[in-house]
mmCIF file of C-alpha atoms and ligand atoms in Angstrom:
data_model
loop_
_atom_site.group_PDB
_atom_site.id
_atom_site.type_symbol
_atom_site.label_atom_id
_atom_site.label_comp_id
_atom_site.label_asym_id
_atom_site.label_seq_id
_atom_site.Cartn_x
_atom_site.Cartn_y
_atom_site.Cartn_z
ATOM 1 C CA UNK A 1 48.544 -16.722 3.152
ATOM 2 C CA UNK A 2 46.177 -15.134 5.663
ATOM 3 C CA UNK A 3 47.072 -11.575 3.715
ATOM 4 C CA UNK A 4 46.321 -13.137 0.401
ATOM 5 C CA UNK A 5 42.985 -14.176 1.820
ATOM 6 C CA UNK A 6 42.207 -11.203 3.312
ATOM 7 C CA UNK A 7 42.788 -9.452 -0.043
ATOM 8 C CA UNK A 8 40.931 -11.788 -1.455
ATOM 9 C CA UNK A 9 37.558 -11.280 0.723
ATOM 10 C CA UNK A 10 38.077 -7.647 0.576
ATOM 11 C CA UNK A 11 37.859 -7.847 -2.949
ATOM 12 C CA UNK A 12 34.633 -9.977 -3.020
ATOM 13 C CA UNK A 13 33.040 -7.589 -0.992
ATOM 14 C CA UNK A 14 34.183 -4.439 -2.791
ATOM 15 C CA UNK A 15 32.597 -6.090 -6.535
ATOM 16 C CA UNK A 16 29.265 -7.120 -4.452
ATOM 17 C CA UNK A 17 28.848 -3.812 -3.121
ATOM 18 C CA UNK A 18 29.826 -2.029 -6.477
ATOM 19 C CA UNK A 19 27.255 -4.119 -8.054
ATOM 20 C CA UNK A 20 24.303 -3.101 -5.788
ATOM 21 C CA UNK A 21 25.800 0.554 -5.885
ATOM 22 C CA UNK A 22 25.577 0.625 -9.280
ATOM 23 C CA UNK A 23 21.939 -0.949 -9.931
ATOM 24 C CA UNK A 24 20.868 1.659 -7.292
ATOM 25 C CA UNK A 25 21.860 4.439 -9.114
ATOM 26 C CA UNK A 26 20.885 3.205 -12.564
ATOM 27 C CA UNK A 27 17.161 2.846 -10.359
ATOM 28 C CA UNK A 28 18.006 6.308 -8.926
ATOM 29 C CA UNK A 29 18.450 8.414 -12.865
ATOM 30 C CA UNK A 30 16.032 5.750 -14.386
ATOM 31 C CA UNK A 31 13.136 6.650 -11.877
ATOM 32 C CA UNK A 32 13.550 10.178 -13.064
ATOM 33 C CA UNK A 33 12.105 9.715 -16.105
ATOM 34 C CA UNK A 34 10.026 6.608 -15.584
ATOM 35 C CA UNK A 35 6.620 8.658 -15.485
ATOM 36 C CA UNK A 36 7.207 10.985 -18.233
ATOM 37 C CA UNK A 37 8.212 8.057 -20.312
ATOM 38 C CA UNK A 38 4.782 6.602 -19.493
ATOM 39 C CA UNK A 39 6.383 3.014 -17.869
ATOM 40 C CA UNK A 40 4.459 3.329 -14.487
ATOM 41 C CA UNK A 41 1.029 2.514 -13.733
ATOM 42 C CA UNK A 42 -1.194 1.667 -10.902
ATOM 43 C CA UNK A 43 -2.141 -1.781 -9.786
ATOM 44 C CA UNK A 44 -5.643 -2.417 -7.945
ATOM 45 C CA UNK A 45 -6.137 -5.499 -6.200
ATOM 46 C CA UNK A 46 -9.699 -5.870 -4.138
ATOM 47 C CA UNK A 47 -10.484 -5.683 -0.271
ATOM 48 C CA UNK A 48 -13.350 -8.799 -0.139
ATOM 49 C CA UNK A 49 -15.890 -8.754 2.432
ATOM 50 C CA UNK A 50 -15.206 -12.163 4.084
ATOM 51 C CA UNK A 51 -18.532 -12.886 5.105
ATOM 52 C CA UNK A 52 -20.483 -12.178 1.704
ATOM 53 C CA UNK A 53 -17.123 -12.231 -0.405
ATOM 54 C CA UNK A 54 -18.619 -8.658 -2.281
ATOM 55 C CA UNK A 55 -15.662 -6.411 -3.061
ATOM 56 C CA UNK A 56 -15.534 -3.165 -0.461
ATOM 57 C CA UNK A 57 -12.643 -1.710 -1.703
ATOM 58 C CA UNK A 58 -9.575 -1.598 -3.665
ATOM 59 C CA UNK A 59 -5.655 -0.872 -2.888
ATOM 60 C CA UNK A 60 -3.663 0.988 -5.616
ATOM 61 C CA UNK A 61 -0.141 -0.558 -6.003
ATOM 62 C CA UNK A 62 2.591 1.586 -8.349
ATOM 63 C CA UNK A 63 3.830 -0.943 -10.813
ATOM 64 C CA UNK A 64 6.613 0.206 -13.170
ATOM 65 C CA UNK A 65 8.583 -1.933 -16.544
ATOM 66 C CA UNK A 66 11.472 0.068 -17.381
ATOM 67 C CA UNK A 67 12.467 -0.779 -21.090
ATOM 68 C CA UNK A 68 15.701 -2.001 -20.074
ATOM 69 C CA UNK A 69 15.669 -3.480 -16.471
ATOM 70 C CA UNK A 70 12.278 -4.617 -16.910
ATOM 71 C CA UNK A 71 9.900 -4.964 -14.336
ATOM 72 C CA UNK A 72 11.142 -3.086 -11.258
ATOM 73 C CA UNK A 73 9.193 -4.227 -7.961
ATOM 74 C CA UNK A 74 8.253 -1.513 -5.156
ATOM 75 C CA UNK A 75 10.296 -2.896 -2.917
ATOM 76 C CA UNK A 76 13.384 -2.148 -4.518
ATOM 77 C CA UNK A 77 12.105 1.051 -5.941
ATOM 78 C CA UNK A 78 10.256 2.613 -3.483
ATOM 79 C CA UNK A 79 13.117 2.982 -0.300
ATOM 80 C CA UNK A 80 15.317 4.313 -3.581
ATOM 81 C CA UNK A 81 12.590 7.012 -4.191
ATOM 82 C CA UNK A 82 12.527 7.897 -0.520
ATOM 83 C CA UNK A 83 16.435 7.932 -0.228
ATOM 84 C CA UNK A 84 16.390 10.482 -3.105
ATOM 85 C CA UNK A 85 13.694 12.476 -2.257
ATOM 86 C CA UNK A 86 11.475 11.827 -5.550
ATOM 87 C CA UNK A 87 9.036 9.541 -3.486
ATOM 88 C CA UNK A 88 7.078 13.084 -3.290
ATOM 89 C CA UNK A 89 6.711 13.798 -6.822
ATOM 90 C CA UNK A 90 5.806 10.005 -7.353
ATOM 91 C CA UNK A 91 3.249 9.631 -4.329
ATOM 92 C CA UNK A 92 1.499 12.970 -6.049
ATOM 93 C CA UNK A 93 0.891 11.100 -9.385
ATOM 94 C CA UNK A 94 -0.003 8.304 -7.724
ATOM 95 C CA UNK A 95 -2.746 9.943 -5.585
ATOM 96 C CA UNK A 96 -3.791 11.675 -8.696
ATOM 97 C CA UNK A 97 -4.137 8.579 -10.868
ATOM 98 C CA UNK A 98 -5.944 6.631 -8.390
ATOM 99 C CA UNK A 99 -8.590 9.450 -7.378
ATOM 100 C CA UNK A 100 -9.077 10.241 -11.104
ATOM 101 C CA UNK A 101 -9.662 6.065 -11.757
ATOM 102 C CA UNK A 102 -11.877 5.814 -9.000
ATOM 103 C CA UNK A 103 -13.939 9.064 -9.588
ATOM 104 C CA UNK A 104 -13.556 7.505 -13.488
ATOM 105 C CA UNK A 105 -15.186 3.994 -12.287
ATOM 106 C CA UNK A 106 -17.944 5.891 -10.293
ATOM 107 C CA UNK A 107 -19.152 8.135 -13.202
ATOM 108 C CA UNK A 108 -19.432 4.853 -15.622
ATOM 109 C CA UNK A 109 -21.769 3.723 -13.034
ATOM 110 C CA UNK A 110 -19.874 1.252 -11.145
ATOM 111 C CA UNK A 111 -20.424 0.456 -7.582
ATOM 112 C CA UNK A 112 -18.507 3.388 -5.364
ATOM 113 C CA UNK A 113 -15.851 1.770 -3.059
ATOM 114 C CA UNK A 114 -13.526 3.123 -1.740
ATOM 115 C CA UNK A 115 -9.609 3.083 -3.092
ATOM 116 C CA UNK A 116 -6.404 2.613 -0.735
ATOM 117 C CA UNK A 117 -3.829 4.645 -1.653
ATOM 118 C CA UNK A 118 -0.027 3.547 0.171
ATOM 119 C CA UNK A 119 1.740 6.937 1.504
ATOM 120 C CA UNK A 120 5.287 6.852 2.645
ATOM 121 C CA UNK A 121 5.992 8.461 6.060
ATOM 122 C CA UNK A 122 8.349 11.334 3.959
ATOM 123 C CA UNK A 123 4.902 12.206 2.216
ATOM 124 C CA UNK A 124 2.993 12.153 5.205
ATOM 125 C CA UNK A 125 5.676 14.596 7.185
ATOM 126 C CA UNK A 126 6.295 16.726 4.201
ATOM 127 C CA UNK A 127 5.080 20.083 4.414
ATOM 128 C CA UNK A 128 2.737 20.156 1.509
ATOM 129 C CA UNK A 129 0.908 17.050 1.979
ATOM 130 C CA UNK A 130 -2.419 17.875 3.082
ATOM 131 C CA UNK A 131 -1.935 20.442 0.324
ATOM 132 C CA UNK A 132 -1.081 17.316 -2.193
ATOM 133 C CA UNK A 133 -4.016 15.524 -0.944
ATOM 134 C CA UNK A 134 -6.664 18.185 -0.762
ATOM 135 C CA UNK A 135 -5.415 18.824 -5.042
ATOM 136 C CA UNK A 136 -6.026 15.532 -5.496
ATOM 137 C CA UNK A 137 -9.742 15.558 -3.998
ATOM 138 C CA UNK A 138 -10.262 18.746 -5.634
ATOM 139 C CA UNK A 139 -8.827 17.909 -9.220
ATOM 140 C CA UNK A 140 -10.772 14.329 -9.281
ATOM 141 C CA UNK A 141 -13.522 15.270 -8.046
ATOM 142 C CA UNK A 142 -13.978 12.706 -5.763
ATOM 143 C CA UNK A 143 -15.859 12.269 -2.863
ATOM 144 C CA UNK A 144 -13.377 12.103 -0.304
ATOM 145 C CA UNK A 145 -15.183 9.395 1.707
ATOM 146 C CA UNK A 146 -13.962 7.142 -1.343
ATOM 147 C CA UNK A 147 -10.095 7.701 -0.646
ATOM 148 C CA UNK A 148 -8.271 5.794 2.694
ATOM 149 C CA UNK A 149 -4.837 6.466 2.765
ATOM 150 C CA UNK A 150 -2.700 3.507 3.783
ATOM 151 C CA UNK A 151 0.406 4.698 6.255
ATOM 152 C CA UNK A 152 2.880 2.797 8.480
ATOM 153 C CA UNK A 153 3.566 2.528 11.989
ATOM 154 C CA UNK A 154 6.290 4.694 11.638
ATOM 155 C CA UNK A 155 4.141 7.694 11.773
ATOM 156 C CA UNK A 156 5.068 7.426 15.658
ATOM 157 C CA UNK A 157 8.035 8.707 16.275
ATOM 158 C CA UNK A 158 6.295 11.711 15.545
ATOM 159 C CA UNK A 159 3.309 11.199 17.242
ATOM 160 C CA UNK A 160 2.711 14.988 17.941
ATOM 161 C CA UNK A 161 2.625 15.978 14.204
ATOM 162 C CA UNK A 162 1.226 12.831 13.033
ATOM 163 C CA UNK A 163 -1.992 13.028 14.855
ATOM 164 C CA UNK A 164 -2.676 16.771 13.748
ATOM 165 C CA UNK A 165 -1.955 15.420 10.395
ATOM 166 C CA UNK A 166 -4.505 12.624 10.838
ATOM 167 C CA UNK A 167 -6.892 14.885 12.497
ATOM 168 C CA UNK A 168 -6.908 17.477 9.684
ATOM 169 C CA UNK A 169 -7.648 14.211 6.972
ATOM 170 C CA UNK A 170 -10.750 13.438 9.332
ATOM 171 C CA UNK A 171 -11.708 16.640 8.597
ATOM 172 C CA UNK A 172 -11.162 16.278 5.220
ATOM 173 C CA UNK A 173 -13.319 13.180 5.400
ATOM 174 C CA UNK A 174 -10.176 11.169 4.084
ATOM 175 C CA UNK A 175 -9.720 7.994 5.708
ATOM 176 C CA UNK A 176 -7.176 6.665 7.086
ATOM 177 C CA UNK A 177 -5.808 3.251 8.047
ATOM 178 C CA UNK A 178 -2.395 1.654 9.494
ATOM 179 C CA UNK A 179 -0.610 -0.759 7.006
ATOM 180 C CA UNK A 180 1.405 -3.800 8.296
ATOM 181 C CA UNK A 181 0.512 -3.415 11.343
ATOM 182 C CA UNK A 182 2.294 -5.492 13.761
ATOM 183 C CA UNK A 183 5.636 -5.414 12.081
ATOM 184 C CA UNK A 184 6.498 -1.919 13.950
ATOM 185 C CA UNK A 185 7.339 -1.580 17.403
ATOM 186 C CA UNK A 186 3.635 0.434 18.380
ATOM 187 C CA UNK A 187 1.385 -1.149 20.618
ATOM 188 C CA UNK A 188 -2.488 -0.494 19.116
ATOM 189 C CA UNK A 189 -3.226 1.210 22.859
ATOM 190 C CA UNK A 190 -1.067 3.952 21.523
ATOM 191 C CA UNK A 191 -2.566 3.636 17.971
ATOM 192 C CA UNK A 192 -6.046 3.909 19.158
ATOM 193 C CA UNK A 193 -5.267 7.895 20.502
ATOM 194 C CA UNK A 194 -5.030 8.571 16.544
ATOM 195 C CA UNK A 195 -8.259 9.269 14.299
ATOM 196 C CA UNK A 196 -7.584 6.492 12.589
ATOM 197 C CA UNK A 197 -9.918 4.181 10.753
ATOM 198 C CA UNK A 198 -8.229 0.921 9.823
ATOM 199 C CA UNK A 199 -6.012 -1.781 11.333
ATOM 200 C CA UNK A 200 -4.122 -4.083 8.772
ATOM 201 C CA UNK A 201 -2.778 -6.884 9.778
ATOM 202 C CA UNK A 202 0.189 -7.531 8.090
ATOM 203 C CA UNK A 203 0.968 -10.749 5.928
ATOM 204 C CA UNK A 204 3.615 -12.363 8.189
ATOM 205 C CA UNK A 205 0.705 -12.931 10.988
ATOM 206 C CA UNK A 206 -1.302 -14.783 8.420
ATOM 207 C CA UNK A 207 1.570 -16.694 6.964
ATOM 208 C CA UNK A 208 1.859 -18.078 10.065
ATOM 209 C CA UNK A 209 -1.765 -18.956 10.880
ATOM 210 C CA UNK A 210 -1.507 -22.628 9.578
ATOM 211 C CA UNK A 211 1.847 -23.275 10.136
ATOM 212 C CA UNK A 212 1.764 -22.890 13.797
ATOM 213 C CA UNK A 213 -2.062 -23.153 14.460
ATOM 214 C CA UNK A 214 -1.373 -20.248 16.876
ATOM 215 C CA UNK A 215 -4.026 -18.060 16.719
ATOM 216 C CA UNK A 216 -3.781 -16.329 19.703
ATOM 217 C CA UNK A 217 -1.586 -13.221 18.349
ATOM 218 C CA UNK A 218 -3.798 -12.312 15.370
ATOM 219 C CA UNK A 219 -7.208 -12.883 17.806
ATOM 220 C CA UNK A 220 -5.556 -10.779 19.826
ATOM 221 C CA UNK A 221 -5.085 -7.759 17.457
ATOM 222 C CA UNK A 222 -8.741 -8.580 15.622
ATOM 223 C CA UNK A 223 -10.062 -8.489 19.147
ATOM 224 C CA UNK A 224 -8.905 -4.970 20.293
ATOM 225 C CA UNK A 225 -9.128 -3.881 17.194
ATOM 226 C CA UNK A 226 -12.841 -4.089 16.821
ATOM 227 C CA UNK A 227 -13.140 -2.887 20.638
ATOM 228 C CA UNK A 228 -11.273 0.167 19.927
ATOM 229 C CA UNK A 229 -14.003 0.549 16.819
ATOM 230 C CA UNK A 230 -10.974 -0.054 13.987
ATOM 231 C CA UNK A 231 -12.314 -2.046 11.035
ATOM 232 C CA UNK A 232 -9.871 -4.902 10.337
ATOM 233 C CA UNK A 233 -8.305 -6.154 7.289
ATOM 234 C CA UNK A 234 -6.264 -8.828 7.003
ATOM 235 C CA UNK A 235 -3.427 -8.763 4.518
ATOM 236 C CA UNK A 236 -1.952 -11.296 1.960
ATOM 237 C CA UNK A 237 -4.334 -13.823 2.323
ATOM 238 C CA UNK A 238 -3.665 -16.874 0.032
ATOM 239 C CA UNK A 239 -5.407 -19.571 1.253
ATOM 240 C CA UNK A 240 -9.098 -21.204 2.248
ATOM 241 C CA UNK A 241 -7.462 -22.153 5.507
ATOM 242 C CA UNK A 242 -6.158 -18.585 6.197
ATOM 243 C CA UNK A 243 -9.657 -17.189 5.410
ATOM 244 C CA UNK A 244 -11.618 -19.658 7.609
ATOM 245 C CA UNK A 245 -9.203 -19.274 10.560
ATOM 246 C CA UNK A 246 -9.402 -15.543 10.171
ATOM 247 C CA UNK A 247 -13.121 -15.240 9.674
ATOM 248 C CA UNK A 248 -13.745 -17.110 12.997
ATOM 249 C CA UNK A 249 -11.412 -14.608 14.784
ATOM 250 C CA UNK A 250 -13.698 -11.498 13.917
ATOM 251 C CA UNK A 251 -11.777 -9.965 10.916
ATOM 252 C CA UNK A 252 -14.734 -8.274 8.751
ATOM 253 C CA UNK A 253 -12.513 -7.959 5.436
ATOM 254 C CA UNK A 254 -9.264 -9.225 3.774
ATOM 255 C CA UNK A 255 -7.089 -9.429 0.259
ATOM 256 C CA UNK A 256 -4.770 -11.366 -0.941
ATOM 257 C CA UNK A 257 -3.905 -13.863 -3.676
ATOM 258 C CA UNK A 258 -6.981 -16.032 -2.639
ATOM 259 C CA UNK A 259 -9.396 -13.725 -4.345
ATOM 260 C CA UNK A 260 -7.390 -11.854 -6.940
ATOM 261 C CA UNK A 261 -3.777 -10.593 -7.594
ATOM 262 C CA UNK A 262 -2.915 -6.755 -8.001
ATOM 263 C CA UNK A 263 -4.231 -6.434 -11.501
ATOM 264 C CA UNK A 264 -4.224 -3.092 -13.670
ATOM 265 C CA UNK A 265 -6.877 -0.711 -14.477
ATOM 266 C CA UNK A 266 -8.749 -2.622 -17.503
ATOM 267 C CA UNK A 267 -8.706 -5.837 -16.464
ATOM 268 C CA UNK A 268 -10.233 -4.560 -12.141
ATOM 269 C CA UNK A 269 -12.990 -3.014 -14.528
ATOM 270 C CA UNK A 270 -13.580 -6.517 -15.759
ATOM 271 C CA UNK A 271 -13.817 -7.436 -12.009
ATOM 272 C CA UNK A 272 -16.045 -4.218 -11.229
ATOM 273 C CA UNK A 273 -18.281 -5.551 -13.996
ATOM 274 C CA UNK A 274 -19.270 -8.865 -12.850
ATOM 275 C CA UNK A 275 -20.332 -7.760 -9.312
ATOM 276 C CA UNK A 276 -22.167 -4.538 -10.902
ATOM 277 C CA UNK A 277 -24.747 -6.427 -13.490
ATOM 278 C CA UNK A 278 -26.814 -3.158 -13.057
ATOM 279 C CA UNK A 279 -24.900 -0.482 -14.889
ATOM 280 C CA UNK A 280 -26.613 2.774 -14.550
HETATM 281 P P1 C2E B 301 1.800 -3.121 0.985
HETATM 282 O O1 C2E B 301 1.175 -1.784 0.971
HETATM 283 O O2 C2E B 301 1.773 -3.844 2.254
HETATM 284 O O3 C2E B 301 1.064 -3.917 -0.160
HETATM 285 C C1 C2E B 301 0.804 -5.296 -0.133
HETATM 286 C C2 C2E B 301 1.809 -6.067 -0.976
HETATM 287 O O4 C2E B 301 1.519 -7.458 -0.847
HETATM 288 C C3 C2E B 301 1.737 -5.778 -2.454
HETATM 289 O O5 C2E B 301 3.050 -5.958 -2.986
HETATM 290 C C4 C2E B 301 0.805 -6.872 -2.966
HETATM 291 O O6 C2E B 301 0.970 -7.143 -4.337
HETATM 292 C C5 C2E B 301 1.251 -8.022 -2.116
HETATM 293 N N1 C2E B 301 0.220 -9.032 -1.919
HETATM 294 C C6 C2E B 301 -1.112 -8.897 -1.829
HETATM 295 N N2 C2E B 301 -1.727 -10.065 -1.617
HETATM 296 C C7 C2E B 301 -0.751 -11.003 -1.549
HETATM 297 C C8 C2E B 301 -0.741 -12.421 -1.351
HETATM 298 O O7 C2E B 301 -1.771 -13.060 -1.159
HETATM 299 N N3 C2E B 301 0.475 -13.034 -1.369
HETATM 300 C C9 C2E B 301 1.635 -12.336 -1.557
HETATM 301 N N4 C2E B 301 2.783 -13.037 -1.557
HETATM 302 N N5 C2E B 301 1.662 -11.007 -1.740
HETATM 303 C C10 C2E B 301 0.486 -10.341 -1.740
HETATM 304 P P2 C2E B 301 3.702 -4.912 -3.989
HETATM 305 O O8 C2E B 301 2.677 -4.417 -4.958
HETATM 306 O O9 C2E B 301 4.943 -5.509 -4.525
HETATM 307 O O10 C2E B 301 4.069 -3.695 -3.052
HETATM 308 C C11 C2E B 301 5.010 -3.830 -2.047
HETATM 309 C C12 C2E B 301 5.040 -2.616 -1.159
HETATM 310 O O11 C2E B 301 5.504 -1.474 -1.871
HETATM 311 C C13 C2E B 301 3.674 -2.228 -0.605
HETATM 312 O O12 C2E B 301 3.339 -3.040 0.500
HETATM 313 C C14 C2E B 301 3.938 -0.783 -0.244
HETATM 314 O O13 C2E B 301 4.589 -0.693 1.001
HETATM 315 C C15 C2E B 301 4.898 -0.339 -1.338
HETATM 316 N N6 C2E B 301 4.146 0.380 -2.381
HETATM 317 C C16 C2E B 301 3.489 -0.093 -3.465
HETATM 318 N N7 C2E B 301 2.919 0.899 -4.165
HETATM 319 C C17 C2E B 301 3.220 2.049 -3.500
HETATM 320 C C18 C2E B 301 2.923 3.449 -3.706
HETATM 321 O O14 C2E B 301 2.203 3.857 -4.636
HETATM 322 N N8 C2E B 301 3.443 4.324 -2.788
HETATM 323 C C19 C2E B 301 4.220 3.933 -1.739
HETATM 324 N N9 C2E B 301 4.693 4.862 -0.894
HETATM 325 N N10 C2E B 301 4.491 2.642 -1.503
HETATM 326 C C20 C2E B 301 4.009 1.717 -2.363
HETATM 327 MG MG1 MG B 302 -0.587 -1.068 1.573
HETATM 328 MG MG1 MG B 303 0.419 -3.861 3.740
HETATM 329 MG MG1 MG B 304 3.302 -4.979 3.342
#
């Protein structure tokens, strides 16, 4: 009996893994062709000012519909992209795409704010990325002071390389901040040796906010945050409560559901239009 069982189980398993194996390969050829074929785009969704609510930036998030699967999220796509090595090619359209919208937005007039672009720790430690990045700047036309470049904590095991990196974007007049901060195993003591610009907070610390009404941890982080001169930005935000609790801790900006979902190119012009009635 216990042998039929065990067959049994093993078998389970075996069709559960084969099914992931297979939809992560059919992601792996499909994300091949997915920008050629036109199904990705960018996503902006604003950074608010949380005192005077005015929009002070934007974050560009890759969206992609494949014909067939649908709408694939990053988080299944992304670690696929960076298993396979084409996160390089994709992170270089996407820093295209959102300089050339931003530099796009800033010629029709708009209010100039700056636009967050997520880079994956391969990009960041590939050879040519400064390269990448200066093309993009270059190509666009942008002022660089108008691209931040979102990275993870991750960027510390190779603390060495990482700073020159960040050092050399300083230069550049790129700026730089740390996404989901918190979630990683760096302490910001360490962080704040690196030209960085930006602390975000990542969503599980405001999730938790009014569950526990422990406020200590995220004071904590907004606190030597803005001694070590870091702006703050707290992610995910969703509700009133959230913001309040926040506000009173010190953080100077956030995003999150509360003032607008991730929403594509024509309709954040819409948004760019109602807090810009004076078009040049
Ligand atoms: P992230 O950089 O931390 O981006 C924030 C994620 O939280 C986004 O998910 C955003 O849509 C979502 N979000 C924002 N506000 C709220 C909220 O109030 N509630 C909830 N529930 N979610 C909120 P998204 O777009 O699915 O992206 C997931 C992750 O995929 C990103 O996390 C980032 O790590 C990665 N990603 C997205 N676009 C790119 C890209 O172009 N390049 C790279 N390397 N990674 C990307
Ligand atoms: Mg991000
Ligand atoms: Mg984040
Ligand atoms: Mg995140």
């Amino acid at each position: 009996l216990s042998k039929e069982n065990g067959k049994n189980i093993f078998s389970f398993y075996n069709t559960d893994l084969s099914i992931a194996m297979i939809r992560k390969q059919q992601i792996e050829t499909e994300l091949r062709k997915a920008i050629q074929n036109k199904q990705m785009f960018l996503a902006y969704q604003p950074k608010v000012d949380l005192k005077t609510l005015e929009i002070v930036g934007m974050e560009a998030l890759l969206r992609w519909k494949h014909p067939e699967l649908g709408w694939v999220s990053p988080v299944e796509f992304i670690p696929v992209a960076e298993e396979s090595g084409q996160i390089i090619s994709i992170g270089e359209w996407v820093l295209h795409q959102a300089c050339q919208q931003n530099k796009r937005w800033q010629e029709q007039g708009y209010h100039c704010i700056c636009v967050s672009v997520n880079v994956s720790v391969l990009q960041f430690q590939h050879g040519k990325f400064l390269e990448t990045v200066h093309k993009a700047i270059q190509k666009s036309k942008l002022d660089p002071q108008f691209l931040e470049l979102e990275i993870t904590e991750s960027i510390m095991q190779n603390i060495i390389e990482s700073k020159e990196i960040l050092e050399s974007l300083k230069r550049m007049g790129i700026k730089t901040s740390i996404d989901d901060f918190g979630t990683g195993y760096s302490s910001l003591s360490v962080l704040s040796k690196l030209p960085i610009d930006t602390i975000k907070i990542d969503k599980a610390f405001v999730d938790e906010l009014e569950v526990t009404g422990h406020y200590s941890t995220i004071k904590a982080i907004i606190d030597l945050s803005l001694n070590l001169n870091l702006n703050v930005v707290a992610e995910g935000i969703e509700t009133e409560g959230q913001m309040k609790i926040l506000k009173e801790s010190g953080c100077t900006t956030g995003q999150g559901y509360l003032f607008s979902k991730p929403v594509d190119a024509d309709e954040f012009e819409t948004i760019l239009q109602k807090i810009d009635f004076i078009k040049i």
